[in-house]
Coordinates of C-alpha atoms and ligand atoms in Angstrom, one line a residue:
M1 CA -4.0 -8.7 -10.3
I2 CA -4.6 -12.3 -9.3
G3 CA -2.6 -14.4 -6.8
K4 CA -2.9 -18.0 -5.8
L5 CA -2.5 -19.5 -2.3
S6 CA -1.7 -23.1 -2.8
S7 CA -2.1 -26.0 -0.4
K8 CA -2.1 -29.7 -0.6
E9 CA -5.9 -29.7 -0.7
G10 CA -6.5 -26.9 -3.2
V11 CA -5.9 -23.4 -4.4
V12 CA -7.3 -20.2 -3.2
N13 CA -7.5 -17.3 -5.7
V14 CA -6.8 -13.8 -4.4
L15 CA -8.0 -11.0 -6.5
V16 CA -6.4 -7.6 -5.9
S17 CA -8.2 -4.6 -7.2
W18 CA -8.2 -0.8 -6.9
L19 CA -12.0 -0.7 -7.2
P20 CA -14.2 -0.1 -4.1
L21 CA -16.1 -3.1 -2.7
E22 CA -19.6 -3.4 -1.4
D23 CA -20.2 -1.4 1.9
N24 CA -16.7 0.0 1.4
W25 CA -15.0 -3.1 2.8
Y26 CA -11.4 -3.8 1.7
A27 CA -11.5 -7.6 1.8
R28 CA -14.3 -10.0 1.0
I29 CA -14.5 -13.8 0.9
L30 CA -16.5 -14.5 -2.3
D31 CA -16.6 -18.3 -2.0
E32 CA -14.6 -21.1 -0.5
N33 CA -11.6 -20.6 -2.7
L34 CA -12.0 -17.0 -4.0
T35 CA -11.4 -13.8 -2.2
I36 CA -10.9 -10.2 -3.2
L37 CA -8.7 -7.5 -1.7
S38 CA -9.3 -3.8 -2.6
L39 CA -6.6 -1.1 -2.5
Y40 CA -9.3 1.5 -2.9
E41 CA -8.5 4.1 -0.2
T42 CA -6.4 1.6 1.6
G43 CA -3.6 2.1 -1.0
D44 CA -3.6 5.8 -0.4
I45 CA -3.5 5.3 3.4
L46 CA -0.6 2.9 3.2
L47 CA 1.4 5.1 0.8
A48 CA 0.8 8.2 3.0
N49 CA 2.3 6.2 5.9
H50 CA 5.3 4.9 3.9
I51 CA 4.0 1.3 4.1
K52 CA 4.6 -0.9 1.1
L53 CA 1.5 -2.1 -0.8
E54 CA 3.1 -5.5 -1.2
N55 CA 3.3 -5.9 2.6
F56 CA -0.4 -5.2 2.8
V57 CA -1.1 -7.9 0.1
I58 CA 1.3 -10.4 1.7
K59 CA -0.2 -9.8 5.2
N60 CA -3.7 -10.5 3.9
I61 CA -2.5 -13.6 2.1
L62 CA -1.0 -14.8 5.4
K63 CA -4.3 -14.0 7.1
L64 CA -6.2 -16.0 4.4
S65 CA -3.9 -18.9 4.9
A66 CA -4.6 -18.8 8.6
I67 CA -8.4 -18.6 7.9
Y68 CA -8.1 -21.4 5.4
C69 CA -6.5 -23.7 7.9
Y70 CA -8.9 -22.6 10.7
C71 CA -11.9 -23.3 8.6
G72 CA -10.8 -26.8 7.6
N73 CA -9.1 -26.1 4.3
S74 CA -11.7 -23.8 2.8
L75 CA -12.5 -20.1 3.1
S76 CA -15.7 -19.5 5.1
T77 CA -17.5 -16.4 6.3
K78 CA -17.4 -18.0 9.8
A79 CA -13.9 -16.6 9.8
Y80 CA -15.3 -13.1 10.2
G81 CA -16.0 -14.2 13.8
L82 CA -12.3 -14.3 14.4
A83 CA -12.0 -10.5 13.9
H84 CA -12.1 -8.3 17.0
D85 CA -13.0 -4.6 17.3
Q86 CA -10.1 -3.7 19.5
I87 CA -6.8 -2.5 17.9
R88 CA -4.2 -4.9 19.2
K89 CA -1.8 -4.8 16.3
C90 CA -3.1 -8.3 15.6
L91 CA -3.6 -10.0 12.3
F92 CA -7.3 -10.2 13.2
D93 CA -7.9 -6.6 14.1
M94 CA -11.3 -5.7 12.5
N95 CA -9.9 -2.4 11.0
Y96 CA -13.5 -1.2 10.7
D97 CA -12.0 2.2 10.1
K98 CA -9.7 1.7 7.1
S99 CA -7.0 4.0 8.5
D100 CA -6.4 1.4 11.3
I101 CA -4.7 -0.8 8.7
V102 CA -1.5 1.1 9.5
F103 CA -1.4 -0.6 12.9
N104 CA -1.4 -4.2 11.8
T105 CA 0.2 -4.3 8.3
N106 CA 3.8 -4.2 9.4
S107 CA 5.0 -6.7 12.1
A108 CA 1.5 -7.8 12.9
Q109 CA 1.1 -10.4 15.6
L110 CA -1.4 -12.9 17.0
C111 CA -3.0 -11.5 20.2
S112 CA -3.5 -13.9 23.1
E113 CA -7.2 -14.3 22.2
C114 CA -6.5 -15.2 18.6
D115 CA -3.6 -17.4 19.6
A116 CA -6.0 -19.3 21.9
N117 CA -8.6 -19.6 19.1
F118 CA -6.0 -21.2 16.8
D119 CA -5.0 -23.6 19.6
R120 CA -8.6 -25.1 19.5
V121 CA -8.2 -26.3 15.9
N122 CA -5.9 -28.8 14.2
L123 CA -3.2 -26.9 12.4
P124 CA -0.3 -28.1 10.3
E125 CA 2.8 -28.6 12.5
D126 CA 4.7 -25.3 13.2
F127 CA 1.9 -23.4 11.4
K128 CA 1.6 -20.7 14.1
K129 CA 5.4 -20.4 14.6
N130 CA 5.9 -20.0 10.8
L131 CA 3.0 -17.5 10.5
K132 CA 4.4 -15.3 13.3
K133 CA 7.9 -15.5 11.7
D134 CA 6.5 -14.4 8.3
L135 CA 4.5 -11.6 9.9
K136 CA 7.7 -10.2 11.5
K137 CA 9.4 -10.0 8.1
L138 CA 6.8 -7.4 7.0
K139 CA 8.6 -4.1 7.8
K140 CA 8.9 -0.6 6.5
D141 CA 12.1 0.3 4.7
F142 CA 15.0 1.0 7.0
F143 CA 14.9 4.8 6.3
Y144 CA 11.2 5.0 7.3
R145 CA 11.8 2.9 10.4
V146 CA 14.4 5.4 11.5
Y147 CA 12.1 8.3 10.5
D148 CA 9.3 6.8 12.7
F149 CA 11.7 6.2 15.6
V150 CA 12.8 9.9 15.5
Q151 CA 9.2 11.0 15.4
T152 CA 8.0 8.9 18.3
K153 CA 11.1 9.1 20.5
P154 CA 12.7 12.5 19.8
K155 CA 14.6 12.8 23.1
I156 CA 16.3 9.3 22.8
S157 CA 17.1 10.2 19.1
I158 CA 18.9 13.3 20.2
V159 CA 21.0 11.3 22.8
I160 CA 21.8 8.7 20.1
A161 CA 22.7 11.3 17.5
T162 CA 25.0 13.1 20.1
I163 CA 26.8 9.9 21.0
F164 CA 27.2 9.0 17.3
A165 CA 28.6 12.5 16.5
L166 CA 31.1 12.2 19.4
F167 CA 32.2 8.7 18.2
I168 CA 32.7 10.0 14.6
N169 CA 34.6 13.0 16.0
I170 CA 36.9 10.8 18.1
L171 CA 37.4 8.3 15.2
S172 CA 38.2 11.1 12.7
N173 CA 40.8 12.6 15.1
Y174 CA 42.3 9.2 15.6
L175 CA 42.5 8.6 11.8
Y176 CA 44.1 12.0 11.4
E177 CA 46.8 11.1 14.0
I178 CA 47.5 7.8 12.1
I179 CA 47.8 9.7 8.8
M180 CA 50.2 12.1 10.4
G181 CA 52.3 9.2 11.8
R182 CA 51.6 10.0 15.4
A183 CA 49.6 6.9 16.1
N184 CA 49.5 3.2 14.8
L185 CA 46.5 1.4 13.5
P186 CA 45.2 -1.1 16.1
I187 CA 46.0 -4.7 15.0
F188 CA 42.3 -5.7 15.1
L189 CA 41.7 -3.1 12.3
V190 CA 44.7 -4.1 10.3
S191 CA 44.5 -7.9 10.4
P192 CA 41.4 -8.4 8.2
F193 CA 43.0 -6.4 5.4
V194 CA 46.2 -8.4 5.8
V195 CA 44.2 -11.7 5.5
I196 CA 42.4 -10.4 2.4
W197 CA 45.8 -9.1 0.9
N198 CA 47.4 -12.5 1.5
Y199 CA 44.4 -14.3 0.0
F200 CA 44.6 -12.5 -3.3
T201 CA 48.4 -12.2 -3.7
Ligands
ZN301 ZN1 -6.3 -10.9 17.8

């Protein structure tokens, strides 16, 4: 699979492969406009954690675009210096252990150190702002976000589920009273249907 990262100055080719890379890295800059991304092992890690493979590819394309701008409109191995060993859920976490990719594939951010690094170079206007906005869009599916929330915050989940069950119970009792003619529908529930009915008749 081949993708292209375009800019005014040129095009960067991104090769995506399932094959292992040298030294078991998952991404390599091959020359100033060619890079390769491997899903060998990383693909299995992502799928086991319900993370979409396309999010991983998009995140790395965003990372490459940041590197491209940082290095003066080319890809350079000097960009490896941007990476840090600490896990900060940052776009430039080293992820020396491949399993760490689960921490910065979805909703990655720029840590304060990386943010400061990018302040030292000339970037296109709003580049950082747009980069952060695009990173935030990389999320798990709603179902798996709820699944993760329940797993990490079981007590809060029980409270929310209890409140929700009570609300459904009250609502269903109220609807039953309306059906039996012992209560009226509140006007704020009726009015949207009246407007729609008037619009189509
Ligand atoms: Zn960072």
